[in-house]
GROMACS .gro file of C-alpha atoms in nm:
model
  485
    1MET     CA    1 -14.853   7.562  10.775
    2GLN     CA    2 -14.662   7.444  11.075
    3ALA     CA    3 -14.947   7.211  11.171
    4LYS     CA    4 -14.947   7.055  10.824
    5TRP     CA    5 -14.574   6.982  10.843
    6ILE     CA    6 -14.603   6.829  11.187
    7SER     CA    7 -14.894   6.614  11.073
    8LYS     CA    8 -14.684   6.483  10.782
    9ILE     CA    9 -14.404   6.383  11.016
   10VAL     CA   10 -14.648   6.212  11.252
   11ALA     CA   11 -14.817   6.032  10.965
   12PHE     CA   12 -14.479   5.909  10.838
   13ALA     CA   13 -14.386   5.784  11.182
   14VAL     CA   14 -14.714   5.598  11.221
   15ILE     CA   15 -14.679   5.433  10.881
   16GLY     CA   16 -14.321   5.339  10.957
   17MET     CA   17 -14.416   5.182  11.290
   18ALA     CA   18 -14.700   4.991  11.131
   19THR     CA   19 -14.465   4.854  10.867
   20MET     CA   20 -14.212   4.748  11.123
   21SER     CA   21 -14.481   4.584  11.330
   22GLY     CA   22 -14.612   4.392  11.028
   23ALA     CA   23 -14.261   4.266  10.955
   24GLY     CA   24 -14.233   4.113  11.298
   25ASN     CA   25 -13.993   4.375  11.435
   26LEU     CA   26 -14.000   4.433  11.808
   27ALA     CA   27 -13.930   4.808  11.809
   28HIS     CA   28 -14.208   4.867  12.061
   29ALA     CA   29 -14.142   4.568  12.279
   30GLN     CA   30 -14.027   4.664  12.626
   31SER     CA   31 -13.735   4.497  12.797
   32ASP     CA   32 -13.749   4.356  13.148
   33GLU     CA   33 -13.626   4.688  13.283
   34GLY     CA   34 -13.925   4.866  13.127
   35THR     CA   35 -13.726   5.063  12.870
   36LEU     CA   36 -13.764   5.062  12.490
   37ASP     CA   37 -13.531   4.844  12.284
   38ARG     CA   38 -13.303   5.045  12.057
   39ARG     CA   39 -13.169   4.937  11.717
   40LEU     CA   40 -13.035   5.081  11.395
   41PRO     CA   41 -13.291   5.153  11.119
   42SER     CA   42 -13.330   4.849  10.899
   43SER     CA   43 -13.401   5.045  10.578
   44GLN     CA   44 -13.351   5.390  10.428
   45ALA     CA   45 -13.726   5.437  10.405
   46GLU     CA   46 -13.748   5.434  10.784
   47VAL     CA   47 -13.530   5.742  10.823
   48LYS     CA   48 -13.563   5.934  10.499
   49MET     CA   49 -13.765   6.255  10.505
   50SER     CA   50 -13.663   6.477  10.214
   51LEU     CA   51 -13.748   6.827  10.096
   52SER     CA   52 -13.650   6.724   9.743
   53PRO     CA   53 -14.008   6.731   9.605
   54LEU     CA   54 -14.046   7.090   9.730
   55VAL     CA   55 -13.714   7.192   9.573
   56LYS     CA   56 -13.809   7.034   9.240
   57GLN     CA   57 -14.137   7.228   9.252
   58THR     CA   58 -13.991   7.571   9.328
   59ALA     CA   59 -13.625   7.588   9.217
   60PRO     CA   60 -13.698   7.611   8.841
   61ALA     CA   61 -13.869   7.948   8.903
   62VAL     CA   62 -13.563   8.105   9.071
   63VAL     CA   63 -13.321   8.271   8.831
   64ASN     CA   64 -12.973   8.419   8.830
   65ILE     CA   65 -12.944   8.787   8.734
   66TYR     CA   66 -12.627   8.937   8.588
   67THR     CA   67 -12.601   9.312   8.534
   68LYS     CA   68 -12.358   9.556   8.376
   69LYS     CA   69 -12.326   9.921   8.468
   70VAL     CA   70 -12.102  10.175   8.295
   71VAL     CA   71 -11.946  10.416   8.543
   72GLU     CA   72 -11.759  10.730   8.439
   73GLN     CA   73 -11.490  10.861   8.668
   74ARG     CA   74 -11.199  11.097   8.646
   75GLN     CA   75 -10.850  10.981   8.717
   76ARG     CA   76 -10.751  11.163   9.033
   77THR     CA   77 -10.408  11.324   9.029
   78PRO     CA   78 -10.194  11.227   9.331
   79PHE     CA   79 -10.141  11.597   9.403
   80PHE     CA   80 -10.491  11.624   9.543
   81ASN     CA   81 -10.427  11.338   9.788
   82ASP     CA   82 -10.158  11.540   9.962
   83PRO     CA   83 -10.265  11.595  10.327
   84PHE     CA   84 -10.133  11.952  10.322
   85PHE     CA   85 -10.348  12.038  10.020
   86LYS     CA   86 -10.655  11.864  10.163
   87GLN     CA   87 -10.616  12.055  10.490
   88PHE     CA   88 -10.699  12.379  10.309
   89PHE     CA   89 -10.914  12.271  10.015
   90GLY     CA   90 -11.065  11.938  10.117
   91ASP     CA   91 -11.205  11.751   9.815
   92ARG     CA   92 -11.334  12.056   9.630
   93PHE     CA   93 -11.095  12.016   9.337
   94GLY     CA   94 -11.012  11.648   9.360
   95GLY     CA   95 -11.256  11.542   9.090
   96ALA     CA   96 -11.227  11.850   8.870
   97PHE     CA   97 -10.912  11.749   8.686
   98GLY     CA   98 -10.790  11.446   8.499
   99ALA     CA   99 -10.922  11.269   8.191
  100PRO     CA  100 -11.263  11.100   8.230
  101ARG     CA  101 -11.250  10.723   8.212
  102GLN     CA  102 -11.525  10.465   8.182
  103ARG     CA  103 -11.528  10.130   8.349
  104VAL     CA  104 -11.784   9.852   8.357
  105GLU     CA  105 -11.914   9.727   8.689
  106ARG     CA  106 -12.064   9.379   8.697
  107SER     CA  107 -12.286   9.243   8.969
  108LEU     CA  108 -12.499   8.939   9.030
  109GLY     CA  109 -12.812   8.852   9.220
  110SER     CA  110 -13.121   8.638   9.206
  111GLY     CA  111 -13.484   8.675   9.106
  112VAL     CA  112 -13.815   8.491   9.118
  113ILE     CA  113 -14.045   8.420   8.824
  114VAL     CA  114 -14.394   8.500   8.950
  115SER     CA  115 -14.579   8.472   8.619
  116GLY     CA  116 -14.540   8.229   8.330
  117ASP     CA  117 -14.501   8.516   8.084
  118GLY     CA  118 -14.155   8.596   8.226
  119THR     CA  119 -14.239   8.851   8.494
  120ILE     CA  120 -13.968   8.849   8.762
  121VAL     CA  121 -13.940   9.016   9.101
  122THR     CA  122 -13.601   9.095   9.251
  123ASN     CA  123 -13.433   9.358   9.468
  124HIS     CA  124 -13.384   9.719   9.362
  125HIS     CA  125 -13.021   9.707   9.466
  126VAL     CA  126 -12.956   9.411   9.235
  127ILE     CA  127 -13.041   9.610   8.918
  128ASP     CA  128 -12.986   9.968   9.034
  129GLY     CA  129 -12.820  10.169   8.756
  130ALA     CA  130 -12.779   9.867   8.528
  131SER     CA  131 -12.737   9.933   8.157
  132GLU     CA  132 -12.774   9.565   8.070
  133ILE     CA  133 -12.964   9.289   8.249
  134ARG     CA  134 -12.913   8.922   8.164
  135VAL     CA  135 -13.116   8.643   8.324
  136VAL     CA  136 -13.015   8.276   8.337
  137LEU     CA  137 -13.287   8.021   8.409
  138HIS     CA  138 -13.260   7.703   8.610
  139ASP     CA  139 -13.218   7.502   8.286
  140ASN     CA  140 -12.935   7.736   8.169
  141ARG     CA  141 -13.142   7.919   7.908
  142GLU     CA  142 -13.051   8.287   7.890
  143PHE     CA  143 -13.270   8.591   7.827
  144ASP     CA  144 -13.224   8.964   7.813
  145ALA     CA  145 -13.460   9.146   8.048
  146ASP     CA  146 -13.623   9.487   8.057
  147LEU     CA  147 -13.674   9.682   8.375
  148VAL     CA  148 -14.048   9.732   8.423
  149GLY     CA  149 -14.004   9.944   8.734
  150SER     CA  150 -13.811   9.974   9.058
  151ASP     CA  151 -13.895  10.100   9.406
  152GLU     CA  152 -13.597  10.195   9.619
  153ARG     CA  153 -13.814  10.253   9.925
  154THR     CA  154 -13.902   9.882   9.950
  155ASP     CA  155 -13.590   9.756   9.767
  156LEU     CA  156 -13.805   9.582   9.506
  157ALA     CA  157 -13.793   9.573   9.126
  158VAL     CA  158 -13.988   9.404   8.847
  159LEU     CA  159 -13.827   9.268   8.527
  160LYS     CA  160 -13.980   9.125   8.209
  161LEU     CA  161 -13.793   8.868   8.000
  162ARG     CA  162 -13.767   8.925   7.626
  163GLY     CA  163 -13.855   8.659   7.372
  164VAL     CA  164 -14.043   8.417   7.597
  165ASP     CA  165 -14.214   8.174   7.357
  166LYS     CA  166 -14.364   7.931   7.607
  167GLU     CA  167 -14.489   7.943   7.962
  168LEU     CA  168 -14.219   7.943   8.225
  169PRO     CA  169 -14.236   7.781   8.571
  170ALA     CA  170 -14.353   8.029   8.834
  171ILE     CA  171 -14.394   8.036   9.211
  172PRO     CA  172 -14.738   8.143   9.336
  173PHE     CA  173 -14.763   8.404   9.610
  174GLY     CA  174 -14.843   8.294   9.963
  175ASP     CA  175 -14.999   8.498  10.240
  176SER     CA  176 -14.711   8.641  10.442
  177ASP     CA  177 -14.953   8.757  10.711
  178ALA     CA  178 -15.026   8.390  10.787
  179VAL     CA  179 -14.659   8.308  10.847
  180GLU     CA  180 -14.565   8.222  11.205
  181VAL     CA  181 -14.236   8.197  11.390
  182GLY     CA  182 -14.115   7.839  11.367
  183ASP     CA  183 -14.252   7.771  11.017
  184LEU     CA  184 -14.014   7.577  10.795
  185VAL     CA  185 -13.881   7.768  10.492
  186LEU     CA  186 -13.639   7.731  10.201
  187ALA     CA  187 -13.415   8.009  10.070
  188ILE     CA  188 -13.322   7.971   9.703
  189GLY     CA  189 -13.069   8.189   9.520
  190ASN     CA  190 -12.723   8.224   9.369
  191PRO     CA  191 -12.483   8.297   9.657
  192PHE     CA  192 -12.139   8.428   9.556
  193GLY     CA  193 -12.218   8.330   9.197
  194VAL     CA  194 -12.148   7.962   9.262
  195GLY     CA  195 -12.480   7.859   9.108
  196GLN     CA  196 -12.830   7.798   9.234
  197THR     CA  197 -12.825   7.691   9.597
  198VAL     CA  198 -13.102   7.583   9.833
  199THR     CA  199 -13.084   7.625  10.210
  200SER     CA  200 -13.343   7.542  10.472
  201GLY     CA  201 -13.437   7.684  10.808
  202ILE     CA  202 -13.724   7.831  11.001
  203VAL     CA  203 -13.888   8.168  11.040
  204SER     CA  204 -13.693   8.316  11.330
  205ALA     CA  205 -13.891   8.636  11.382
  206LEU     CA  206 -14.148   8.862  11.218
  207ALA     CA  207 -14.187   9.236  11.167
  208ARG     CA  208 -13.817   9.314  11.198
  209ALA     CA  209 -13.739   9.685  11.149
  210GLY     CA  210 -13.428   9.902  11.153
  211VAL     CA  211 -13.242   9.652  10.934
  212THR     CA  212 -13.184   9.864  10.622
  213GLY     CA  213 -13.241  10.218  10.504
  214GLN     CA  214 -13.571  10.139  10.334
  215ASP     CA  215 -13.882  10.331  10.441
  216TYR     CA  216 -14.111  10.031  10.474
  217GLN     CA  217 -13.959   9.775  10.705
  218SER     CA  218 -14.133   9.474  10.846
  219PHE     CA  219 -13.901   9.194  10.742
  220ILE     CA  220 -13.938   8.820  10.785
  221GLN     CA  221 -13.626   8.696  10.964
  222THR     CA  222 -13.495   8.348  10.892
  223ASP     CA  223 -13.196   8.135  10.988
  224ALA     CA  224 -13.184   7.973  10.642
  225ALA     CA  225 -12.838   8.062  10.510
  226ILE     CA  226 -12.850   8.374  10.291
  227ASN     CA  227 -12.530   8.511  10.140
  228PRO     CA  228 -12.431   8.784   9.892
  229GLY     CA  229 -12.586   8.687   9.559
  230ASN     CA  230 -12.901   8.555   9.727
  231SER     CA  231 -13.053   8.903   9.709
  232GLY     CA  232 -13.378   8.889   9.514
  233GLY     CA  233 -13.413   8.514   9.561
  234ALA     CA  234 -13.711   8.325   9.695
  235LEU     CA  235 -13.814   8.246  10.050
  236VAL     CA  236 -14.076   7.973  10.015
  237ASP     CA  237 -14.289   7.789  10.265
  238ILE     CA  238 -14.349   7.417  10.294
  239ASP     CA  239 -14.643   7.444  10.053
  240GLY     CA  240 -14.418   7.581   9.779
  241LYS     CA  241 -14.550   7.935   9.792
  242LEU     CA  242 -14.351   8.256   9.787
  243ILE     CA  243 -14.371   8.423  10.128
  244GLY     CA  244 -14.082   8.665  10.085
  245VAL     CA  245 -13.803   8.802   9.864
  246ASN     CA  246 -13.462   8.770  10.028
  247SER     CA  247 -13.316   9.116  10.070
  248ALA     CA  248 -13.054   9.156  10.344
  249ILE     CA  249 -12.836   8.978  10.597
  250PHE     CA  250 -12.680   9.073  10.928
  251THR     CA  251 -12.311   8.997  10.906
  252LYS     CA  252 -11.969   9.118  11.013
  253SER     CA  253 -11.777   8.881  10.790
  254GLY     CA  254 -11.968   8.917  10.464
  255GLY     CA  255 -12.115   8.568  10.492
  256SER     CA  256 -12.419   8.417  10.657
  257ASN     CA  257 -12.450   8.430  11.034
  258GLY     CA  258 -12.795   8.274  11.034
  259ILE     CA  259 -12.972   8.611  11.036
  260GLY     CA  260 -13.135   8.685  10.702
  261PHE     CA  261 -13.423   8.912  10.610
  262ALA     CA  262 -13.691   8.892  10.341
  263VAL     CA  263 -13.947   9.144  10.219
  264PRO     CA  264 -14.291   8.991  10.294
  265ALA     CA  265 -14.487   8.863   9.994
  266ASN     CA  266 -14.789   9.083  10.066
  267MET     CA  267 -14.574   9.394  10.022
  268VAL     CA  268 -14.416   9.243   9.710
  269LYS     CA  269 -14.761   9.193   9.554
  270VAL     CA  270 -14.867   9.553   9.616
  271VAL     CA  271 -14.543   9.700   9.479
  272MET     CA  272 -14.540   9.466   9.179
  273ARG     CA  273 -14.894   9.564   9.078
  274GLY     CA  274 -14.808   9.931   9.110
  275LEU     CA  275 -14.486   9.905   8.907
  276ILE     CA  276 -14.654   9.707   8.630
  277SER     CA  277 -14.945   9.953   8.607
  278GLY     CA  278 -14.710  10.252   8.630
  279ASP     CA  279 -14.909  10.389   8.922
  280LEU     CA  280 -14.738  10.292   9.246
  281ARG     CA  281 -14.925  10.480   9.517
  282ARG     CA  282 -14.974  10.390   9.880
  283PRO     CA  283 -15.229  10.480  10.146
  284TRP     CA  284 -15.114  10.719  10.416
  285LEU     CA  285 -15.215  10.746  10.779
  286GLY     CA  286 -15.180  11.115  10.854
  287ALA     CA  287 -15.073  11.060  11.214
  288ALA     CA  288 -14.749  11.024  11.406
  289GLY     CA  289 -14.676  10.805  11.706
  290GLN     CA  290 -14.424  10.605  11.905
  291GLY     CA  291 -14.385  10.254  12.034
  292VAL     CA  292 -14.522  10.181  12.378
  293THR     CA  293 -14.242  10.122  12.630
  294GLY     CA  294 -14.275   9.960  12.971
  295ASP     CA  295 -14.303  10.299  13.142
  296LEU     CA  296 -14.566  10.419  12.897
  297ALA     CA  297 -14.763  10.098  12.937
  298ALA     CA  298 -14.769  10.148  13.314
  299SER     CA  299 -14.881  10.511  13.282
  300LEU     CA  300 -15.152  10.413  13.031
  301GLU     CA  301 -15.257  10.122  13.254
  302LEU     CA  302 -15.196   9.865  12.980
  303ASP     CA  303 -15.143   9.500  13.072
  304ARG     CA  304 -14.818   9.493  12.869
  305PRO     CA  305 -14.616   9.715  12.633
  306HIS     CA  306 -14.769   9.689  12.286
  307GLY     CA  307 -14.915   9.904  12.014
  308VAL     CA  308 -14.838  10.254  11.887
  309LEU     CA  309 -14.918  10.559  12.098
  310ILE     CA  310 -15.053  10.837  11.873
  311ASN     CA  311 -14.895  11.175  11.947
  312GLU     CA  312 -15.032  11.388  11.665
  313VAL     CA  313 -15.307  11.367  11.402
  314ARG     CA  314 -15.308  11.590  11.093
  315LYS     CA  315 -15.635  11.772  11.045
  316GLY     CA  316 -15.834  11.639  10.751
  317SER     CA  317 -15.617  11.329  10.713
  318PRO     CA  318 -15.759  10.974  10.685
  319ALA     CA  319 -15.668  10.917  11.053
  320ASP     CA  320 -15.854  11.234  11.152
  321ARG     CA  321 -16.165  11.146  10.950
  322GLY     CA  322 -16.153  10.792  11.085
  323GLY     CA  323 -16.177  10.925  11.441
  324LEU     CA  324 -15.821  10.861  11.561
  325LEU     CA  325 -15.719  11.091  11.847
  326PRO     CA  326 -15.391  11.188  12.015
  327GLY     CA  327 -15.347  10.954  12.314
  328ASP     CA  328 -15.502  10.656  12.137
  329VAL     CA  329 -15.298  10.335  12.122
  330VAL     CA  330 -15.331  10.150  11.792
  331VAL     CA  331 -15.285   9.778  11.860
  332ALA     CA  332 -15.398   9.620  11.532
  333VAL     CA  333 -15.482   9.692  11.168
  334ASN     CA  334 -15.744   9.463  11.014
  335GLY     CA  335 -15.687   9.225  11.304
  336LEU     CA  336 -15.309   9.208  11.257
  337PRO     CA  337 -15.109   9.333  11.557
  338VAL     CA  338 -14.874   9.631  11.537
  339ASP     CA  339 -14.606   9.704  11.797
  340ASN     CA  340 -14.409   9.994  11.652
  341PRO     CA  341 -14.451  10.284  11.406
  342ASN     CA  342 -14.266  10.099  11.128
  343GLU     CA  343 -14.504   9.807  11.152
  344LEU     CA  344 -14.807  10.038  11.153
  345LYS     CA  345 -14.676  10.216  10.843
  346PHE     CA  346 -14.609   9.882  10.675
  347ARG     CA  347 -14.957   9.746  10.751
  348ILE     CA  348 -15.125  10.054  10.606
  349ALA     CA  349 -14.900  10.051  10.297
  350THR     CA  350 -14.995   9.692  10.205
  351LEU     CA  351 -15.367   9.772  10.189
  352GLU     CA  352 -15.562   9.864   9.877
  353LEU     CA  353 -15.646  10.226   9.807
  354ASP     CA  354 -16.010  10.338   9.807
  355SER     CA  355 -16.105  10.081  10.066
  356VAL     CA  356 -16.133  10.096  10.446
  357ALA     CA  357 -15.892   9.985  10.719
  358GLU     CA  358 -16.017   9.865  11.057
  359LEU     CA  359 -15.807  10.002  11.341
  360SER     CA  360 -15.822   9.840  11.683
  361VAL     CA  361 -15.755  10.116  11.935
  362LEU     CA  362 -15.719  10.134  12.313
  363ARG     CA  363 -15.873  10.458  12.439
  364ARG     CA  364 -15.884  10.533  12.812
  365GLY     CA  365 -15.878  10.163  12.897
  366ALA     CA  366 -16.147  10.056  12.652
  367GLU     CA  367 -16.102   9.894  12.311
  368VAL     CA  368 -16.251  10.090  12.023
  369THR     CA  369 -16.278   9.990  11.657
  370LEU     CA  370 -16.236  10.265  11.400
  371GLU     CA  371 -16.286  10.259  11.024
  372MET     CA  372 -16.029  10.468  10.837
  373PRO     CA  373 -16.051  10.548  10.464
  374LEU     CA  374 -15.747  10.444  10.263
  375GLU     CA  375 -15.636  10.732  10.042
  376VAL     CA  376 -15.321  10.852   9.871
  377ALA     CA  377 -15.131  11.138  10.036
  378PRO     CA  378 -15.253  11.471   9.889
  379GLU     CA  379 -15.050  11.734   9.701
  380LEU     CA  380 -15.167  12.018   9.923
  381PRO     CA  381 -15.025  12.276   9.927
  382ALA     CA  382 -14.869  12.266   9.578
  383ARG     CA  383 -14.497  12.185   9.589
  384ASP     CA  384 -14.382  12.482   9.379
  385GLU     CA  385 -14.035  12.328   9.343
  386SER     CA  386 -13.785  12.603   9.261
  387VAL     CA  387 -13.411  12.651   9.221
  388ILE     CA  388 -13.294  12.962   9.403
  389LYS     CA  389 -13.048  13.187   9.218
  390GLY     CA  390 -12.883  13.523   9.284
  391ARG     CA  391 -12.648  13.648   9.553
  392ASN     CA  392 -12.809  13.520   9.870
  393PRO     CA  393 -12.741  13.242  10.124
  394PHE     CA  394 -12.986  13.008   9.948
  395SER     CA  395 -12.837  13.041   9.599
  396GLY     CA  396 -12.793  12.691   9.455
  397THR     CA  397 -13.067  12.525   9.657
  398LYS     CA  398 -13.372  12.345   9.528
  399VAL     CA  399 -13.666  12.416   9.759
  400ALA     CA  400 -14.032  12.316   9.779
  401ASN     CA  401 -14.343  12.350   9.990
  402MET     CA  402 -14.366  12.039  10.202
  403ASN     CA  403 -14.691  11.846  10.165
  404PRO     CA  404 -14.800  11.491  10.256
  405ALA     CA  405 -14.730  11.350   9.908
  406LEU     CA  406 -14.377  11.494   9.899
  407ALA     CA  407 -14.310  11.380  10.254
  408ASP     CA  408 -14.424  11.030  10.160
  409GLU     CA  409 -14.189  11.026   9.861
  410LEU     CA  410 -13.897  11.141  10.074
  411GLY     CA  411 -13.979  10.897  10.351
  412VAL     CA  412 -14.005  11.167  10.616
  413ASP     CA  413 -14.271  11.274  10.863
  414THR     CA  414 -14.591  11.335  10.664
  415LEU     CA  415 -14.702  11.591  10.920
  416GLY     CA  416 -14.419  11.831  10.835
  417GLU     CA  417 -14.503  12.177  10.698
  418GLY     CA  418 -14.308  12.471  10.559
  419VAL     CA  419 -14.037  12.525  10.298
  420VAL     CA  420 -13.787  12.241  10.275
  421VAL     CA  421 -13.446  12.226  10.105
  422LEU     CA  422 -13.445  11.934   9.861
  423ALA     CA  423 -13.090  11.967   9.725
  424VAL     CA  424 -12.782  12.187   9.746
  425ALA     CA  425 -12.561  12.238   9.440
  426ARG     CA  426 -12.190  12.178   9.472
  427ASP     CA  427 -11.969  12.490   9.494
  428SER     CA  428 -12.275  12.712   9.551
  429LEU     CA  429 -12.326  12.991   9.802
  430ALA     CA  430 -12.573  12.764   9.984
  431ARG     CA  431 -12.302  12.499  10.018
  432ARG     CA  432 -12.070  12.762  10.168
  433THR     CA  433 -12.337  12.856  10.422
  434ARG     CA  434 -12.361  12.483  10.505
  435LEU     CA  435 -12.725  12.436  10.421
  436LYS     CA  436 -12.829  12.073  10.383
  437ALA     CA  437 -13.105  11.881  10.211
  438GLY     CA  438 -13.384  11.831  10.464
  439ASP     CA  439 -13.344  12.174  10.628
  440TYR     CA  440 -13.666  12.370  10.680
  441ILE     CA  441 -13.633  12.744  10.619
  442VAL     CA  442 -13.787  12.925  10.916
  443GLU     CA  443 -13.681  13.290  10.888
  444VAL     CA  444 -13.482  13.518  10.655
  445ASN     CA  445 -13.378  13.862  10.784
  446GLY     CA  446 -13.643  13.842  11.055
  447GLN     CA  447 -13.923  13.753  10.811
  448ALA     CA  448 -14.114  13.429  10.871
  449ILE     CA  449 -14.108  13.190  10.574
  450ASN     CA  450 -14.417  12.975  10.521
  451SER     CA  451 -14.408  12.919  10.144
  452VAL     CA  452 -14.172  12.919   9.846
  453ALA     CA  453 -14.345  13.229   9.713
  454ARG     CA  454 -14.280  13.410  10.040
  455LEU     CA  455 -13.913  13.302  10.036
  456LYS     CA  456 -13.867  13.444   9.685
  457GLU     CA  457 -14.033  13.767   9.788
  458VAL     CA  458 -13.805  13.814  10.090
  459LEU     CA  459 -13.495  13.729   9.885
  460ARG     CA  460 -13.588  13.983   9.617
  461ALA     CA  461 -13.637  14.250   9.883
  462GLY     CA  462 -13.290  14.186  10.023
  463GLU     CA  463 -13.100  14.126   9.699
  464ARG     CA  464 -12.897  14.447   9.737
  465SER     CA  465 -12.801  14.368  10.093
  466ARG     CA  466 -12.468  14.206  10.180
  467ASP     CA  467 -12.572  14.103  10.532
  468TRP     CA  468 -12.809  13.814  10.587
  469LYS     CA  469 -12.952  13.645  10.891
  470ILE     CA  470 -13.127  13.312  10.842
  471SER     CA  471 -13.284  13.047  11.063
  472VAL     CA  472 -13.343  12.684  10.965
  473ARG     CA  473 -13.487  12.382  11.145
  474ARG     CA  474 -13.267  12.074  11.132
  475ASP     CA  475 -13.344  11.751  11.320
  476GLY     CA  476 -13.587  11.937  11.543
  477ASN     CA  477 -13.339  12.213  11.635
  478ILE     CA  478 -13.345  12.577  11.522
  479LEU     CA  479 -13.009  12.692  11.381
  480THR     CA  480 -12.943  13.062  11.320
  481GLY     CA  481 -12.656  13.208  11.119
  482GLU     CA  482 -12.538  13.552  11.004
  483PHE     CA  483 -12.353  13.591  10.675
  484THR     CA  484 -12.187  13.868  10.476
  485LEU     CA  485 -12.178  13.798  10.103
   0.00000   0.00000   0.00000
């Protein structure tokens, strides 16, 4: 893409010089001192190079999205804001009193028509919780829209316009894996609600991670100005193809600092297909690893720090059956380089299920190619989600057996095993014992806990006891507490 753009500029320059030469101009004549003569351009055609044709091609497919969300809240009495009261009771009663009131929150964003039938892709955070979605097209026509589906983990959503009676302009998908740093791009959206706006820039970086809280992060970074309201808008290349959906910016002021991020088009395509079909499932790796630092590269005798060092492989997982071993360094997936665990996870997630991924691996100094089956994370063991009741330290918790499918949904390590706390009810005994969602229950009264069924059994056996001793694993640490209820 970059080569095409450069060739267009060169071709324009050559044509311009030929025209000037034919008109008798002496732009290339050298002076006695051997330097080129300089002059002002004699016509607008000699200096004009516009992106207007590209804007006319793509802008009609970028829409403005307006949403309404009804929020119910209780009017908080000033008594509960008193520091003396809060010192003893915190916020336990602050929302329990006062008449409930409803208010309407309005927000705006952008979207991209990707099919002439009115299918639109946008960001999850643009339509999250919306009770009403209104879409305004480039030509000011307005449509109500239905939410087809939304995926918080990639911050993507799909809408479908109602009452479309003729084909709408759409932007075709490009191949985001072919994008290179330095490629020219346009960002199109509705910043601050001022109306459709087009900005230009280049691709500043690829595979950016750690930008947002989403699970799958491998953003395209651009310096094209992106502001609030641009979310869900289009990032298009010089060929007029959609290479990303604008999603986030890095800012301290609330405005553009020239650091914007877009979800790559190849991820958008996978998520869109899954949301439309109602079956959004992703392949899983079944292995855990870390990025290769300079020290690790030296110890592994690598020529430079790159790839993902595999620390653990789950038995029976796709990685295991594909031959991946602890100590291997994965450097590419289907020929595309990976340099950190987020990028490896992203590359696997954009591939089609029931096919095969080719992993390029460095093993003891030699490069090995492995073929790994692409499968959905299994529901083994069964989750057995349960709400714990009774007079015990876990009363008010929702627990489950951790398995790869659940871990994938939660965006946590898919190698985790045991009984995990999914939620803790407010004002419950579990809240008083300071249990948190994400805790793994290790022991209760000296009894090891390896399943929800075992937890229930131990709790029933101790239901007449007032004294409890429990151990949980939190962030890799074992925490033990004794309670009298």
